[in-house]
JSON list of C-alpha atoms and ligand atoms in Angstrom, two decimals:
[
{"chain": "A", "resi": 20, "resn": "MET", "atom": "CA", "xyz": [-17.49, 162.94, 109.78]},
{"chain": "A", "resi": 21, "resn": "ILE", "atom": "CA", "xyz": [-15.31, 161.11, 112.10]},
{"chain": "A", "resi": 22, "resn": "VAL", "atom": "CA", "xyz": [-15.88, 157.42, 111.04]},
{"chain": "A", "resi": 23, "resn": "SER", "atom": "CA", "xyz": [-14.34, 154.75, 113.79]},
{"chain": "A", "resi": 24, "resn": "LEU", "atom": "CA", "xyz": [-12.14, 152.55, 111.74]},
{"chain": "A", "resi": 25, "resn": "GLY", "atom": "CA", "xyz": [-11.16, 148.87, 114.02]},
{"chain": "A", "resi": 26, "resn": "CYS", "atom": "CA", "xyz": [-9.89, 145.89, 112.64]},
{"chain": "A", "resi": 27, "resn": "ASP", "atom": "CA", "xyz": [-8.01, 142.49, 113.55]},
{"chain": "A", "resi": 28, "resn": "HIS", "atom": "CA", "xyz": [-5.07, 141.31, 112.53]},
{"chain": "A", "resi": 29, "resn": "ALA", "atom": "CA", "xyz": [-6.64, 139.64, 109.53]},
{"chain": "A", "resi": 30, "resn": "GLY", "atom": "CA", "xyz": [-7.48, 143.11, 107.79]},
{"chain": "A", "resi": 31, "resn": "VAL", "atom": "CA", "xyz": [-4.92, 145.54, 108.74]},
{"chain": "A", "resi": 32, "resn": "ASP", "atom": "CA", "xyz": [-3.54, 146.26, 104.86]},
{"chain": "A", "resi": 33, "resn": "LEU", "atom": "CA", "xyz": [-7.00, 146.68, 104.33]},
{"chain": "A", "resi": 34, "resn": "ARG", "atom": "CA", "xyz": [-7.83, 149.05, 107.16]},
{"chain": "A", "resi": 35, "resn": "ALA", "atom": "CA", "xyz": [-4.57, 151.56, 106.55]},
{"chain": "A", "resi": 36, "resn": "SER", "atom": "CA", "xyz": [-6.17, 151.69, 103.00]},
{"chain": "A", "resi": 37, "resn": "LEU", "atom": "CA", "xyz": [-9.63, 152.07, 103.01]},
{"chain": "A", "resi": 38, "resn": "ARG", "atom": "CA", "xyz": [-7.68, 154.72, 105.79]},
{"chain": "A", "resi": 39, "resn": "ASP", "atom": "CA", "xyz": [-5.86, 156.85, 103.45]},
{"chain": "A", "resi": 40, "resn": "GLN", "atom": "CA", "xyz": [-8.60, 157.07, 101.08]},
{"chain": "A", "resi": 41, "resn": "LEU", "atom": "CA", "xyz": [-10.64, 158.47, 104.31]},
{"chain": "A", "resi": 42, "resn": "MET", "atom": "CA", "xyz": [-8.54, 160.32, 105.09]},
{"chain": "A", "resi": 43, "resn": "ALA", "atom": "CA", "xyz": [-7.91, 161.67, 101.19]},
{"chain": "A", "resi": 44, "resn": "ARG", "atom": "CA", "xyz": [-11.79, 162.40, 101.52]},
{"chain": "A", "resi": 45, "resn": "GLY", "atom": "CA", "xyz": [-11.13, 164.87, 104.65]},
{"chain": "A", "resi": 46, "resn": "TYR", "atom": "CA", "xyz": [-12.89, 161.95, 107.08]},
{"chain": "A", "resi": 47, "resn": "ARG", "atom": "CA", "xyz": [-11.25, 162.07, 110.33]},
{"chain": "A", "resi": 48, "resn": "VAL", "atom": "CA", "xyz": [-10.08, 158.34, 110.84]},
{"chain": "A", "resi": 49, "resn": "ILE", "atom": "CA", "xyz": [-10.55, 157.42, 115.11]},
{"chain": "A", "resi": 50, "resn": "SER", "atom": "CA", "xyz": [-8.87, 153.07, 114.19]},
{"chain": "A", "resi": 51, "resn": "HIS", "atom": "CA", "xyz": [-8.38, 150.48, 116.60]},
{"chain": "A", "resi": 52, "resn": "GLY", "atom": "CA", "xyz": [-6.91, 147.18, 116.49]},
{"chain": "A", "resi": 53, "resn": "PRO", "atom": "CA", "xyz": [-2.77, 146.05, 115.68]},
{"chain": "A", "resi": 54, "resn": "GLU", "atom": "CA", "xyz": [-0.80, 148.31, 113.41]},
{"chain": "A", "resi": 55, "resn": "ASP", "atom": "CA", "xyz": [0.78, 144.62, 112.85]},
{"chain": "A", "resi": 56, "resn": "GLU", "atom": "CA", "xyz": [-0.38, 140.88, 112.04]},
{"chain": "A", "resi": 57, "resn": "THR", "atom": "CA", "xyz": [-0.58, 140.31, 115.55]},
{"chain": "A", "resi": 58, "resn": "SER", "atom": "CA", "xyz": [-3.51, 138.31, 116.29]},
{"chain": "A", "resi": 59, "resn": "VAL", "atom": "CA", "xyz": [-6.45, 139.82, 118.73]},
{"chain": "A", "resi": 60, "resn": "ASP", "atom": "CA", "xyz": [-10.29, 138.55, 119.02]},
{"chain": "A", "resi": 61, "resn": "TYR", "atom": "CA", "xyz": [-12.23, 140.68, 117.18]},
{"chain": "A", "resi": 62, "resn": "PRO", "atom": "CA", "xyz": [-14.98, 140.89, 119.10]},
{"chain": "A", "resi": 63, "resn": "ASP", "atom": "CA", "xyz": [-12.51, 143.35, 121.07]},
{"chain": "A", "resi": 64, "resn": "VAL", "atom": "CA", "xyz": [-11.95, 145.67, 118.90]},
{"chain": "A", "resi": 65, "resn": "ALA", "atom": "CA", "xyz": [-15.87, 145.42, 117.70]},
{"chain": "A", "resi": 66, "resn": "ILE", "atom": "CA", "xyz": [-16.90, 146.62, 120.72]},
{"chain": "A", "resi": 67, "resn": "VAL", "atom": "CA", "xyz": [-14.45, 149.62, 120.82]},
{"chain": "A", "resi": 68, "resn": "VAL", "atom": "CA", "xyz": [-15.84, 150.67, 117.57]},
{"chain": "A", "resi": 69, "resn": "CYS", "atom": "CA", "xyz": [-19.60, 150.17, 118.81]},
{"chain": "A", "resi": 70, "resn": "ARG", "atom": "CA", "xyz": [-19.48, 151.84, 121.63]},
{"chain": "A", "resi": 71, "resn": "GLN", "atom": "CA", "xyz": [-18.23, 155.24, 119.69]},
{"chain": "A", "resi": 72, "resn": "VAL", "atom": "CA", "xyz": [-21.24, 154.91, 117.46]},
{"chain": "A", "resi": 73, "resn": "LEU", "atom": "CA", "xyz": [-23.25, 154.20, 120.36]},
{"chain": "A", "resi": 74, "resn": "ASP", "atom": "CA", "xyz": [-21.74, 156.98, 122.59]},
{"chain": "A", "resi": 75, "resn": "GLY", "atom": "CA", "xyz": [-21.37, 160.00, 119.54]},
{"chain": "A", "resi": 76, "resn": "GLU", "atom": "CA", "xyz": [-18.22, 159.68, 119.16]},
{"chain": "A", "resi": 77, "resn": "ALA", "atom": "CA", "xyz": [-17.56, 158.85, 115.72]},
{"chain": "A", "resi": 78, "resn": "ASP", "atom": "CA", "xyz": [-21.04, 158.69, 112.67]},
{"chain": "A", "resi": 79, "resn": "LEU", "atom": "CA", "xyz": [-19.95, 155.46, 111.34]},
{"chain": "A", "resi": 80, "resn": "GLY", "atom": "CA", "xyz": [-18.41, 152.27, 112.16]},
{"chain": "A", "resi": 81, "resn": "ILE", "atom": "CA", "xyz": [-16.14, 150.33, 109.72]},
{"chain": "A", "resi": 82, "resn": "LEU", "atom": "CA", "xyz": [-14.56, 147.06, 110.87]},
{"chain": "A", "resi": 83, "resn": "VAL", "atom": "CA", "xyz": [-12.45, 144.48, 108.75]},
{"chain": "A", "resi": 84, "resn": "CYS", "atom": "CA", "xyz": [-11.78, 140.45, 110.04]},
{"chain": "A", "resi": 85, "resn": "GLY", "atom": "CA", "xyz": [-10.99, 138.22, 107.67]},
{"chain": "A", "resi": 86, "resn": "THR", "atom": "CA", "xyz": [-14.29, 137.61, 106.26]},
{"chain": "A", "resi": 87, "resn": "GLY", "atom": "CA", "xyz": [-16.17, 140.65, 108.38]},
{"chain": "A", "resi": 88, "resn": "LEU", "atom": "CA", "xyz": [-17.99, 137.72, 109.76]},
{"chain": "A", "resi": 89, "resn": "GLY", "atom": "CA", "xyz": [-16.64, 137.47, 112.95]},
{"chain": "A", "resi": 90, "resn": "MET", "atom": "CA", "xyz": [-17.27, 141.23, 113.50]},
{"chain": "A", "resi": 91, "resn": "SER", "atom": "CA", "xyz": [-20.61, 141.70, 111.65]},
{"chain": "A", "resi": 92, "resn": "ILE", "atom": "CA", "xyz": [-21.26, 138.89, 114.68]},
{"chain": "A", "resi": 93, "resn": "ALA", "atom": "CA", "xyz": [-19.53, 140.86, 117.07]},
{"chain": "A", "resi": 94, "resn": "ALA", "atom": "CA", "xyz": [-21.50, 144.54, 116.66]},
{"chain": "A", "resi": 95, "resn": "ASN", "atom": "CA", "xyz": [-24.82, 143.21, 115.76]},
{"chain": "A", "resi": 96, "resn": "LYS", "atom": "CA", "xyz": [-24.67, 141.64, 119.71]},
{"chain": "A", "resi": 97, "resn": "VAL", "atom": "CA", "xyz": [-24.98, 145.54, 120.98]},
{"chain": "A", "resi": 98, "resn": "PRO", "atom": "CA", "xyz": [-28.41, 147.09, 121.46]},
{"chain": "A", "resi": 99, "resn": "GLY", "atom": "CA", "xyz": [-28.44, 149.68, 119.35]},
{"chain": "A", "resi": 100, "resn": "ILE", "atom": "CA", "xyz": [-25.95, 148.98, 116.41]},
{"chain": "A", "resi": 101, "resn": "ARG", "atom": "CA", "xyz": [-27.57, 148.36, 113.25]},
{"chain": "A", "resi": 102, "resn": "ALA", "atom": "CA", "xyz": [-23.97, 146.14, 111.50]},
{"chain": "A", "resi": 103, "resn": "ALA", "atom": "CA", "xyz": [-24.21, 145.21, 108.04]},
{"chain": "A", "resi": 104, "resn": "LEU", "atom": "CA", "xyz": [-21.66, 143.07, 106.08]},
{"chain": "A", "resi": 105, "resn": "LEU", "atom": "CA", "xyz": [-20.72, 144.09, 102.60]},
{"chain": "A", "resi": 106, "resn": "SER", "atom": "CA", "xyz": [-19.22, 142.83, 100.17]},
{"chain": "A", "resi": 107, "resn": "ASP", "atom": "CA", "xyz": [-20.87, 144.22, 96.34]},
{"chain": "A", "resi": 108, "resn": "CYS", "atom": "CA", "xyz": [-22.29, 148.08, 95.35]},
{"chain": "A", "resi": 109, "resn": "TYR", "atom": "CA", "xyz": [-26.42, 147.53, 94.99]},
{"chain": "A", "resi": 110, "resn": "SER", "atom": "CA", "xyz": [-26.16, 146.00, 98.76]},
{"chain": "A", "resi": 111, "resn": "ALA", "atom": "CA", "xyz": [-23.70, 148.69, 101.06]},
{"chain": "A", "resi": 112, "resn": "VAL", "atom": "CA", "xyz": [-26.31, 151.29, 99.20]},
{"chain": "A", "resi": 113, "resn": "LYS", "atom": "CA", "xyz": [-29.34, 149.80, 100.67]},
{"chain": "A", "resi": 114, "resn": "ALA", "atom": "CA", "xyz": [-27.11, 149.53, 103.50]},
{"chain": "A", "resi": 115, "resn": "ARG", "atom": "CA", "xyz": [-27.62, 153.31, 104.33]},
{"chain": "A", "resi": 116, "resn": "THR", "atom": "CA", "xyz": [-30.46, 153.51, 102.67]},
{"chain": "A", "resi": 117, "resn": "HIS", "atom": "CA", "xyz": [-33.14, 151.16, 103.66]},
{"chain": "A", "resi": 118, "resn": "ASN", "atom": "CA", "xyz": [-31.35, 149.80, 106.59]},
{"chain": "A", "resi": 119, "resn": "ASP", "atom": "CA", "xyz": [-29.83, 152.66, 107.94]},
{"chain": "A", "resi": 120, "resn": "ALA", "atom": "CA", "xyz": [-26.77, 150.78, 109.43]},
{"chain": "A", "resi": 121, "resn": "ASN", "atom": "CA", "xyz": [-24.29, 151.94, 111.65]},
{"chain": "A", "resi": 122, "resn": "VAL", "atom": "CA", "xyz": [-21.42, 150.20, 110.91]},
{"chain": "A", "resi": 123, "resn": "ILE", "atom": "CA", "xyz": [-20.70, 147.93, 108.34]},
{"chain": "A", "resi": 124, "resn": "THR", "atom": "CA", "xyz": [-18.11, 145.25, 108.51]},
{"chain": "A", "resi": 125, "resn": "LEU", "atom": "CA", "xyz": [-15.79, 143.79, 105.38]},
{"chain": "A", "resi": 126, "resn": "GLY", "atom": "CA", "xyz": [-13.22, 141.15, 104.48]},
{"chain": "A", "resi": 127, "resn": "GLY", "atom": "CA", "xyz": [-10.12, 142.08, 104.00]},
{"chain": "A", "resi": 128, "resn": "ARG", "atom": "CA", "xyz": [-9.22, 137.86, 102.91]},
{"chain": "A", "resi": 129, "resn": "THR", "atom": "CA", "xyz": [-12.46, 138.17, 99.94]},
{"chain": "A", "resi": 130, "resn": "LEU", "atom": "CA", "xyz": [-11.96, 141.64, 99.12]},
{"chain": "A", "resi": 131, "resn": "GLY", "atom": "CA", "xyz": [-9.63, 143.77, 97.08]},
{"chain": "A", "resi": 132, "resn": "PRO", "atom": "CA", "xyz": [-8.92, 146.89, 98.46]},
{"chain": "A", "resi": 133, "resn": "GLU", "atom": "CA", "xyz": [-10.02, 148.56, 95.06]},
{"chain": "A", "resi": 134, "resn": "LEU", "atom": "CA", "xyz": [-13.69, 147.13, 95.56]},
{"chain": "A", "resi": 135, "resn": "ALA", "atom": "CA", "xyz": [-13.75, 147.49, 99.12]},
{"chain": "A", "resi": 136, "resn": "TRP", "atom": "CA", "xyz": [-12.98, 150.83, 99.08]},
{"chain": "A", "resi": 137, "resn": "GLN", "atom": "CA", "xyz": [-16.18, 151.24, 96.22]},
{"chain": "A", "resi": 138, "resn": "ILE", "atom": "CA", "xyz": [-18.38, 149.76, 98.65]},
{"chain": "A", "resi": 139, "resn": "VAL", "atom": "CA", "xyz": [-17.55, 152.95, 101.04]},
{"chain": "A", "resi": 140, "resn": "THR", "atom": "CA", "xyz": [-18.07, 155.44, 98.77]},
{"chain": "A", "resi": 141, "resn": "SER", "atom": "CA", "xyz": [-21.27, 154.09, 98.25]},
{"chain": "A", "resi": 142, "resn": "PHE", "atom": "CA", "xyz": [-22.23, 153.83, 101.58]},
{"chain": "A", "resi": 143, "resn": "LEU", "atom": "CA", "xyz": [-21.07, 157.20, 102.47]},
{"chain": "A", "resi": 144, "resn": "ASP", "atom": "CA", "xyz": [-22.09, 159.06, 98.93]},
{"chain": "A", "resi": 145, "resn": "ASN", "atom": "CA", "xyz": [-26.05, 158.50, 100.10]},
{"chain": "A", "resi": 146, "resn": "GLU", "atom": "CA", "xyz": [-28.98, 159.34, 102.83]},
{"chain": "A", "resi": 147, "resn": "PHE", "atom": "CA", "xyz": [-31.47, 156.27, 104.53]},
{"chain": "A", "resi": 148, "resn": "THR", "atom": "CA", "xyz": [-34.18, 157.31, 102.95]},
{"chain": "A", "resi": 149, "resn": "GLY", "atom": "CA", "xyz": [-36.49, 156.73, 106.40]},
{"chain": "A", "resi": 150, "resn": "GLY", "atom": "CA", "xyz": [-40.36, 155.88, 105.87]},
{"chain": "A", "resi": 151, "resn": "ARG", "atom": "CA", "xyz": [-41.30, 152.91, 105.44]},
{"chain": "A", "resi": 152, "resn": "HIS", "atom": "CA", "xyz": [-37.93, 151.74, 106.52]},
{"chain": "A", "resi": 153, "resn": "GLN", "atom": "CA", "xyz": [-38.42, 154.05, 109.67]},
{"chain": "A", "resi": 154, "resn": "VAL", "atom": "CA", "xyz": [-41.16, 152.05, 110.89]},
{"chain": "A", "resi": 155, "resn": "ARG", "atom": "CA", "xyz": [-38.50, 149.14, 110.44]},
{"chain": "A", "resi": 156, "resn": "ILE", "atom": "CA", "xyz": [-35.56, 150.02, 112.59]},
{"chain": "A", "resi": 157, "resn": "ASP", "atom": "CA", "xyz": [-37.85, 150.44, 115.42]},
{"chain": "A", "resi": 158, "resn": "LYS", "atom": "CA", "xyz": [-39.43, 147.37, 114.90]},
{"chain": "A", "resi": 159, "resn": "LEU", "atom": "CA", "xyz": [-35.71, 146.21, 115.15]},
{"chain": "A", "resi": 160, "resn": "SER", "atom": "CA", "xyz": [-35.51, 148.80, 118.30]},
{"chain": "A", "resi": 161, "resn": "ALA", "atom": "CA", "xyz": [-39.17, 146.46, 119.57]},
{"chain": "A", "resi": 162, "resn": "ILE", "atom": "CA", "xyz": [-37.13, 143.37, 119.13]},
{"chain": "A", "resi": 163, "resn": "GLU", "atom": "CA", "xyz": [-33.21, 144.32, 121.34]},
{"chain": "A", "resi": 164, "resn": "SER", "atom": "CA", "xyz": [-35.86, 145.53, 123.61]},
{"chain": "A", "resi": 165, "resn": "HIS", "atom": "CA", "xyz": [-37.73, 142.60, 124.08]},
{"chain": "A", "resi": 166, "resn": "TYR", "atom": "CA", "xyz": [-34.80, 140.29, 124.75]},
{"chain": "A", "resi": 167, "resn": "MET", "atom": "CA", "xyz": [-32.99, 142.78, 127.00]},
{"chain": "A", "resi": 168, "resn": "ASN", "atom": "CA", "xyz": [-36.19, 143.03, 128.55]},
{"chain": "A", "resi": 169, "resn": "PRO", "atom": "CA", "xyz": [-39.21, 140.27, 128.02]},
{"chain": "A", "resi": 170, "resn": "GLY", "atom": "CA", "xyz": [-42.85, 141.90, 129.44]},
{"chain": "A", "resi": 171, "resn": "ALA", "atom": "CA", "xyz": [-41.42, 145.10, 129.01]},
{"chain": "A", "resi": 172, "resn": "ALA", "atom": "CA", "xyz": [-42.10, 145.42, 125.30]},
{"chain": "A", "resi": 173, "resn": "GLU", "atom": "CA", "xyz": [-43.91, 143.23, 122.85]},
{"chain": "A", "resi": 174, "resn": "VAL", "atom": "CA", "xyz": [-42.90, 142.19, 119.50]},
{"chain": "A", "resi": 175, "resn": "SER", "atom": "CA", "xyz": [-44.66, 142.44, 116.14]},
{"chain": "A", "resi": 176, "resn": "THR", "atom": "CA", "xyz": [-45.07, 139.01, 114.64]},
{"chain": "A", "resi": 177, "resn": "ASP", "atom": "CA", "xyz": [-47.64, 140.03, 112.22]},
{"chain": "A", "resi": 178, "resn": "CYS", "atom": "CA", "xyz": [-46.39, 138.07, 108.95]},
{"chain": "B", "resi": 483, "resn": "RB5", "atom": "C1", "xyz": [-9.06, 135.20, 112.30]},
{"chain": "B", "resi": 483, "resn": "RB5", "atom": "O1", "xyz": [-7.78, 133.81, 111.91]},
{"chain": "B", "resi": 483, "resn": "RB5", "atom": "C2", "xyz": [-10.63, 135.42, 111.80]},
{"chain": "B", "resi": 483, "resn": "RB5", "atom": "O2", "xyz": [-11.21, 133.82, 111.61]},
{"chain": "B", "resi": 483, "resn": "RB5", "atom": "C3", "xyz": [-11.33, 136.46, 111.56]},
{"chain": "B", "resi": 483, "resn": "RB5", "atom": "O3", "xyz": [-10.21, 137.74, 110.99]},
{"chain": "B", "resi": 483, "resn": "RB5", "atom": "C4", "xyz": [-12.43, 135.97, 110.96]},
{"chain": "B", "resi": 483, "resn": "RB5", "atom": "O4", "xyz": [-11.93, 136.00, 109.46]},
{"chain": "B", "resi": 483, "resn": "RB5", "atom": "C5", "xyz": [-13.74, 136.23, 111.31]},
{"chain": "B", "resi": 483, "resn": "RB5", "atom": "O5", "xyz": [-14.74, 136.26, 111.15]}
]
């Protein structure tokens, strides 16, 4: 499995910790963003990681900024990306099994390295369950298509 792992200046330490642990588990890691605390803009890193996921160069994207918020907002602007901002292990399991997230985002200033690693392994050690959840993922794709090309695809408002 290949992980594209990016951070801004607020995520450098957590990225280093995750990189070491992912590599120790046998994952190939492609790292993006600064190696020191030189200030960078999180959308610039998010787009590089998202492109690698969409192009099939990585199986999963992990993005770290101060809170994980900016990275999640940026990543979710990219059609085809389902980015989950995670701060607990229960949500990490659901992000994989229900939401089929292809990017996860974490806060380097809000999570300690141990909890962050437990969150990452909770995600990695599960699989998407499909079924009714695939129906919902398809509806997310329909919303994307609708707003990218209004008129081409209608969205379900059946609630
Ligand atoms: C950078 O100071 C900070 O705003 C950024 O890392 C992130 O937390 C934004 O959501």
